[in-house]
Amino acid sequence: MKFVKKKNDSIKSTSNAAGNGNMPEFKDNEVTFANIKRILSDSDDINYQIHYINNRPDLSVTLIYVDGMVDTKIVNEDILKPLTQEKAFMEAKNAKDIIEFIENGAIYHSSRKKRLTLKETLEDILKGSAALVFDSEKTAVTFEVIGYEKRAVTEPVAENAVKGSKDSFIEVLRVNTSLVRRKITSPYLRIKEVFAGKHTRTAIAVIYIENITNKKIVNEVFKRLNSTNVDGVISAGYIEEYIKDRKRTIFPLMLNTERTDKFCQYLLEGRIGLIIDGLPNAYILPATFNIFFQAPEDYSQHFVISSFLRCLRYICAVISLTLPGFYIALTTFHQEMIPTLLAYTIVKSKQNVPFPTSTSVLFMQVAFEILLEAGLRLPKYIGQAISIIGALVVGQAAVQANLISPLVVIIIALTGMTGFTIPNQDFSNSMRIVRFVLILFSTIAGLYGLSIGLVLIIYHLNTLDTFGVPYLSPFVASEGKGIAKDTIIRMPLFLMKKRPVNLKVTDKKSKG
Amino acid sequence: MKKAIICIMLISYLTVAAGCEAKLLPQRREIDEQQLVQVIGIDKVTGSENDCIITVASKNISGETQSGKSDGGAGEESKGKKALILSAEGKSVFDAVRNIQTHSDKTIFWGHIDYCLIGEEAARENITKYIDFFTRDHELRIDYKIYIVRGSTVKDLIEEFNKSEYYIQEKLESLGKSHKLLGTSDELKDHELIRFLDIHGGSARVPCITLTVRQGNDGQVPDIESCGYALISEEKLVDFIERDISRGVNLIANKIDSSVAVVKDMDGQDVSLEIIQSKTDVIPHFDGDMITGVTLKTKVMANIDEIQSHVDIKSKQFIQYLEAQLSDVLKREMEAVIKKVVENESDCLGICDRISLKSPIKWHKIKNQWLELMLKIKYEVEVSSKIKDTYDIKEPTGSKGEG
């Protein structure tokens, strides 16, 4: 399996830990209150409190935490209360004893870590831990007491779940990983975190099932993640664009999902998942062409129904891509191909329209895209109404004013509707752009141009690969294996005994 | 970058290599700037340096029609309802086709032609001369249907018919469908005609239509009806097979889907029989390598569709009588057709094709002399009919009351 790096697509790999999300090394690395205060400076949300342990002034400790990120109730009950009242601390002579007692459970908190470096201490504090800093020992003990506001696990917003689990990922990494753990309780499920973003230091969980997934792909994923050099990871594109194979293609090379069942389903096939802290989606890679047409409901329904719906999606994708270009080609270059009765209908509908067919189609397609984009930006309570009114009134008015032929309106509406049958929004978006290219080709050279455009698209898709897996597999490069099982049609589950061949997984059998 | 340049060069090369010398890209034409012609007619012109006149009909979408003449003739305007009619003369068909463009505000598009009507005079001169352009030109398909117009010019037929409430293309289409019900004619496509002419030494049969009148809502209105077949021999129209015997052609050629035969019963009353199935076998008789005769054995199945008397139809005698009547009628028609075909020396029935399938080796020896032999050999027609069904009722209504 080759992982081809193109010259133009090379990622800057740096051995400098500062660029890839690791905390920089500090000159004075001692864990003291003064050092921490110096580095964190005067942020008003950082709390510094000096407490006397068991009311003994000779035994003081500094509590440091970020206000708003910790659960203060836990801090009070589980950390401060035992520090003040726990009898064990009465026997302590110095800070070293205190630390020993804490390590052995004198404080009622399960998640505690002893930190000997300033870097580790600061990392913990900034991630929502409360730190007890012992200046005399140059040591800190941190407790994970995360208490920031987070969203409840709700239904997916962008991907409707018709029949299947309705929980979706949220912005908190640990909650997301727990959702995955609940579905896959295999002891071989691995969740390994890397950090990305110089200033955000965002945690990215790489999830895979060790005894299934191809090790080479796993290693390549880690390699690419560790070599990303970004300021911060605020949106999904920051990671996606840096680690995917081909930067310039508009086709998605990683599957983006917010559904946990879909995520886990692909992990079981032998793919790798990425969950990014702060983002409510997850990525699946390597993502090949056919998985963008799959939906989790395909495995909840009878295989005949699922196969029918899959075929429908593929047909709708072709229609969505080629219908406007095909219409332009027929009406402008190849009128003899249109049945005569339909030709007369088109002529009648196009009477007195001042614009050529290609201009009308282009105009309506752009208007449709504007409507879609405006619908996204408008507030929810007026967005839907504006979209409907815009479509109806503008479309109707344009037809009645003889600016547009009614058939063009139907063509564009059909194009839009069929485009939305594709389960993956990223792929659907890329098709929106490709459609314009095909419209242009058809305008220039009719069906000949449309054919050239389609050939170029297929050629481009054929040149893509994602983490060593050809993008169009299993349709190509698989010697016919796996084409009939779970691509355009879905075989009964009892016949799908093997994992996808193109992933070259360790454990090929998917049963028992 | 290098790949992008190679792609652009390849695309440009493909464009050039497509064979377009003058223009690299296909020609752009908006569909609403074109006039989609569906019916075209060709008439011979006499007394002028022009050879033919082309008349075209397309659907009148905007509700106006006009007709004009080229070559200095004063333009005539006639108001029609359904079709936009144009006509133009020319020294050749192609010349006329180009001249007709000057009468239209749109570009005439020939790719939707459904019917080609050829005038009787033009067909008598040479039918292939007038259809060569339509067969050769790249813009036209060769699946349009051909009719020969009898009794009037094509121009007159199209213009007269346009005064009726129907559109001529729709009327011709309906006529084509009715052939299947009547069995007295058939549709013939251009590619079938040219193939027939090629194989049978310039002989063919072409369906005919004629202008007639019928009673409409506001009096008499023009109409088009089928009138049998035109016999073509050596690429020229030589004679017609009238409608009363044209069914014989379809029987011989096995092109009957359904037909109506009216025969007399034992009381002399009419009985309508529907022919539902027919098959004609051509059996050649050879004396050594020489063909001496051909027997046409026809088997026909029919149903009783209408009885005007009260005869007991359950009796075997009655059925056999009807069957014999039917056989006689059909035999007469077939014999009349064969006689006409032989008289006109036209190999338009395709009998030779069936002989070549039946006896290919012997046919191979005589095929070059077939046109002479077909005039000399003996033709025998044998028709056997069988009545199968009487549909929903067996006995005629009122027959039980008779004592």
XYZ file of N, CA, C and O in Angstrom, chain A residues 6 8 246 328 330-344 346-348 350-353 355-359 441 443-446 448 452 456 459 463, chain B residues 1 3 7 11 13-18 24-38 57-62 106 109 111-114 139 141 167 170:
328
model
N 2.454 14.094 -3.075
C 2.755 14.887 -4.241
C 3.602 16.079 -3.845
O 3.494 16.565 -2.726
N 3.408 19.286 -4.630
C 2.665 20.477 -4.229
C 1.862 20.266 -2.968
O 1.440 21.190 -2.338
N -5.076 14.683 -1.253
C -5.021 15.674 -2.325
C -5.747 16.928 -1.866
O -6.928 16.908 -1.588
N -29.398 21.625 -21.743
C -28.779 22.631 -22.615
C -28.289 21.979 -23.902
O -28.496 22.499 -25.011
N -29.309 19.246 -25.426
C -30.372 18.817 -26.336
C -31.052 20.000 -27.007
O -31.295 19.988 -28.213
N -31.360 21.027 -26.239
C -32.148 22.124 -26.813
C -31.305 23.064 -27.643
O -31.854 23.825 -28.439
N -29.994 23.029 -27.466
C -29.156 23.974 -28.211
C -28.397 23.315 -29.365
O -28.085 23.958 -30.350
N -28.069 22.048 -29.204
C -27.235 21.397 -30.220
C -27.902 20.188 -30.879
O -27.649 19.915 -32.036
N -28.710 19.467 -30.136
C -29.178 18.167 -30.648
C -30.699 18.101 -30.611
O -31.280 17.200 -30.016
N -31.331 19.035 -31.296
C -32.799 19.094 -31.236
C -33.452 17.857 -31.841
O -34.588 17.534 -31.516
N -32.704 17.154 -32.710
C -33.307 15.976 -33.345
C -33.502 14.838 -32.352
O -34.245 13.907 -32.630
N -32.840 14.910 -31.201
C -32.971 13.831 -30.237
C -34.229 13.961 -29.387
O -34.642 13.004 -28.730
N -34.804 15.145 -29.375
C -35.977 15.361 -28.528
C -37.202 14.818 -29.267
O -37.381 15.127 -30.448
N -38.065 14.034 -28.618
C -39.322 13.621 -29.266
C -40.084 14.861 -29.735
O -40.112 15.866 -29.031
N -40.704 14.760 -30.887
C -41.284 15.950 -31.537
C -42.286 16.659 -30.648
O -42.284 17.902 -30.552
N -43.132 15.889 -29.994
C -44.164 16.501 -29.144
C -43.526 17.292 -28.006
O -43.954 18.403 -27.681
N -42.484 16.719 -27.430
C -41.775 17.405 -26.350
C -41.056 18.633 -26.881
O -41.006 19.681 -26.230
N -40.539 18.505 -28.094
C -39.842 19.645 -28.704
C -40.799 20.822 -28.877
O -40.456 21.970 -28.603
N -42.021 20.513 -29.317
C -43.003 21.594 -29.476
C -43.355 22.211 -28.134
O -43.571 23.422 -28.026
N -41.404 22.438 -25.575
C -40.270 23.284 -25.166
C -40.299 24.602 -25.936
O -40.100 25.676 -25.360
N -40.589 24.515 -27.232
C -40.627 25.729 -28.056
C -41.725 26.665 -27.552
O -41.529 27.870 -27.413
N -42.874 26.065 -27.256
C -43.999 26.873 -26.763
C -43.641 27.552 -25.450
O -43.939 28.718 -25.225
N -40.799 28.336 -24.420
C -39.653 29.239 -24.531
C -39.964 30.471 -25.381
O -39.089 31.313 -25.574
N -41.204 30.549 -25.835
C -41.538 31.690 -26.702
C -41.425 32.984 -25.950
O -41.859 33.086 -24.798
N -40.848 33.981 -26.584
C -40.674 35.337 -26.041
C -39.688 35.423 -24.893
O -39.571 36.470 -24.262
N -38.999 34.334 -24.571
C -37.955 34.430 -23.538
C -36.711 35.022 -24.199
O -36.227 34.487 -25.187
N -33.574 35.256 -23.282
C -32.238 34.728 -23.026
C -32.061 33.368 -23.678
O -32.997 32.587 -23.759
N -30.830 33.066 -24.096
C -30.582 31.711 -24.588
C -30.751 30.688 -23.471
O -30.712 31.041 -22.292
N -30.921 29.446 -23.844
C -31.176 28.386 -22.859
C -30.067 28.306 -21.822
O -30.330 28.185 -20.620
N -28.829 28.398 -22.280
C -27.715 28.229 -21.339
C -27.704 29.351 -20.315
O -27.433 29.129 -19.124
N -28.031 30.561 -20.749
C -28.067 31.696 -19.813
C -29.179 31.500 -18.791
O -28.985 31.745 -17.595
N -19.375 23.094 -20.074
C -18.956 22.208 -21.167
C -20.090 21.990 -22.158
O -19.893 21.962 -23.369
N -22.607 23.964 -22.729
C -22.871 25.211 -23.457
C -21.913 25.360 -24.633
O -22.277 25.892 -25.673
N -20.686 24.897 -24.459
C -19.685 25.060 -25.511
C -19.873 24.019 -26.618
O -19.818 24.340 -27.797
N -20.072 22.763 -26.215
C -20.014 21.706 -27.238
C -21.105 20.665 -27.122
O -20.929 19.571 -27.639
N -22.211 20.970 -26.487
C -23.336 20.043 -26.468
C -23.025 18.737 -25.773
O -22.294 18.696 -24.782
N -21.222 16.394 -26.782
C -19.788 16.131 -26.918
C -19.049 16.736 -25.727
O -18.225 16.080 -25.079
N -17.106 14.923 -22.581
C -15.713 15.236 -22.215
C -15.645 15.593 -20.735
O -14.750 15.160 -20.000
N -13.551 13.668 -17.864
C -12.558 14.343 -17.015
C -12.844 14.103 -15.534
O -11.930 13.898 -14.739
N -11.925 10.600 -14.755
C -10.455 10.527 -14.731
C -9.925 11.080 -13.411
O -9.065 10.476 -12.762
N -7.863 9.200 -10.223
C -6.510 9.524 -9.752
C -6.451 9.738 -8.247
O -5.381 9.889 -7.684
N 0.315 21.392 -13.063
C 0.229 22.373 -14.163
C 0.456 21.669 -15.505
O -0.254 21.882 -16.472
N 0.010 18.551 -16.146
C -1.129 17.680 -16.439
C -2.282 18.485 -16.988
O -2.981 18.060 -17.913
N -4.091 17.966 -20.566
C -5.538 17.747 -20.683
C -6.152 18.693 -21.703
O -6.942 18.280 -22.553
N -8.033 17.650 -25.191
C -9.407 18.036 -25.499
C -9.446 18.773 -26.831
O -10.317 18.518 -27.668
N -7.388 18.480 -29.246
C -7.108 17.522 -30.315
C -8.349 16.711 -30.639
O -8.675 16.468 -31.800
N -9.073 16.285 -29.594
C -10.300 15.515 -29.810
C -11.298 16.325 -30.617
O -12.007 15.799 -31.478
N -11.359 17.602 -30.319
C -12.301 18.465 -31.007
C -11.967 18.525 -32.495
O -12.843 18.412 -33.341
N -10.708 18.684 -32.795
C -10.293 18.775 -34.196
C -10.454 17.437 -34.885
O -10.892 17.350 -36.027
N -10.121 16.367 -34.188
C -10.138 15.034 -34.798
C -11.544 14.528 -35.040
O -11.719 13.480 -35.634
N -12.564 15.234 -34.562
C -13.944 14.772 -34.757
C -14.357 14.877 -36.214
O -15.406 14.378 -36.596
N -14.826 24.009 -35.418
C -14.297 23.069 -34.431
C -15.389 22.500 -33.545
O -15.320 21.371 -33.106
N -16.382 23.335 -33.252
C -17.390 22.938 -32.281
C -18.738 22.749 -32.963
O -18.981 23.325 -34.019
N -19.619 21.962 -32.339
C -20.958 21.798 -32.941
C -21.678 23.144 -33.053
O -21.402 24.070 -32.289
N -22.603 23.201 -34.000
C -23.282 24.470 -34.243
C -24.366 24.694 -33.197
O -25.187 23.800 -32.940
N -24.369 25.906 -32.641
C -25.367 26.243 -31.634
C -26.592 26.828 -32.293
O -26.476 27.766 -33.089
N -27.755 26.268 -31.923
C -28.997 26.851 -32.423
C -30.022 26.719 -31.314
O -30.248 25.622 -30.822
N -30.663 27.796 -31.002
C -31.701 27.731 -29.972
C -32.926 27.033 -30.566
O -33.301 27.282 -31.718
N -33.579 26.244 -29.743
C -34.686 25.447 -30.265
C -35.865 26.310 -30.682
O -36.604 25.969 -31.620
N -36.046 27.458 -30.017
C -37.196 28.286 -30.371
C -36.933 29.126 -31.620
O -37.815 29.814 -32.108
N -35.712 29.088 -32.126
C -35.416 29.778 -33.377
C -35.565 28.849 -34.573
O -35.189 29.201 -35.685
N -36.067 27.657 -34.310
C -36.178 26.691 -35.400
C -37.615 26.331 -35.658
O -38.428 26.285 -34.747
N -37.891 26.089 -36.914
C -39.217 25.642 -37.293
C -39.136 24.134 -37.511
O -38.428 23.659 -38.395
N -39.862 23.407 -36.688
C -39.769 21.944 -36.733
C -40.780 21.423 -37.747
O -41.972 21.350 -37.469
N -40.285 21.065 -38.893
C -41.160 20.579 -39.973
C -41.479 19.114 -39.755
O -40.581 18.318 -39.478
N -42.756 18.768 -39.893
C -43.135 17.376 -39.678
C -43.611 16.697 -40.951
O -43.546 15.487 -41.065
N -45.074 21.418 -43.874
C -46.066 21.775 -42.856
C -45.452 21.551 -41.481
O -44.852 20.506 -41.228
N -45.596 22.578 -40.640
C -45.155 22.427 -39.253
C -46.263 22.961 -38.365
O -47.123 23.720 -38.813
N -46.211 22.572 -37.134
C -47.304 22.939 -36.234
C -47.308 24.432 -35.985
O -46.272 25.035 -35.711
N -48.456 25.037 -36.070
C -48.586 26.472 -35.903
C -48.749 26.793 -34.421
O -49.844 26.810 -33.901
N -47.631 27.083 -33.797
C -47.689 27.317 -32.353
C -48.229 28.704 -32.066
O -49.012 28.936 -31.181
N -47.812 29.666 -32.868
C -48.216 31.034 -32.552
C -49.580 31.388 -33.127
O -50.065 32.480 -32.968
N -37.830 31.657 -39.184
C -36.985 30.799 -38.352
C -36.182 29.877 -39.263
O -36.474 29.750 -40.453
N -35.845 23.273 -39.608
C -35.114 22.115 -39.080
C -35.780 20.855 -39.601
O -36.980 20.654 -39.413
N -34.981 17.678 -38.926
C -34.750 16.456 -38.154
C -35.995 15.819 -37.555
O -35.925 14.742 -36.983
N -37.139 16.519 -37.687
C -38.354 15.964 -37.082
C -39.386 15.546 -38.128
O -40.559 15.398 -37.803
N -38.942 15.348 -39.341
C -39.896 14.979 -40.397
C -40.487 13.606 -40.100
O -39.767 12.640 -39.860
N -41.810 13.530 -40.102
C -42.504 12.264 -39.877
C -43.047 11.682 -41.170
O -43.152 10.473 -41.303
N -29.183 15.670 -41.858
C -30.079 16.256 -40.865
C -31.373 15.447 -40.713
O -32.012 15.470 -39.668
N -33.718 12.065 -40.564
C -33.651 10.643 -40.262
C -34.264 9.892 -41.437
O -34.909 10.490 -42.282
N -54.720 18.699 -37.584
C -53.361 18.986 -38.041
C -52.920 17.806 -38.904
O -53.139 16.648 -38.537
N -51.027 14.802 -37.492
C -51.816 13.966 -36.582
C -52.799 13.111 -37.370
O -53.065 11.960 -37.025
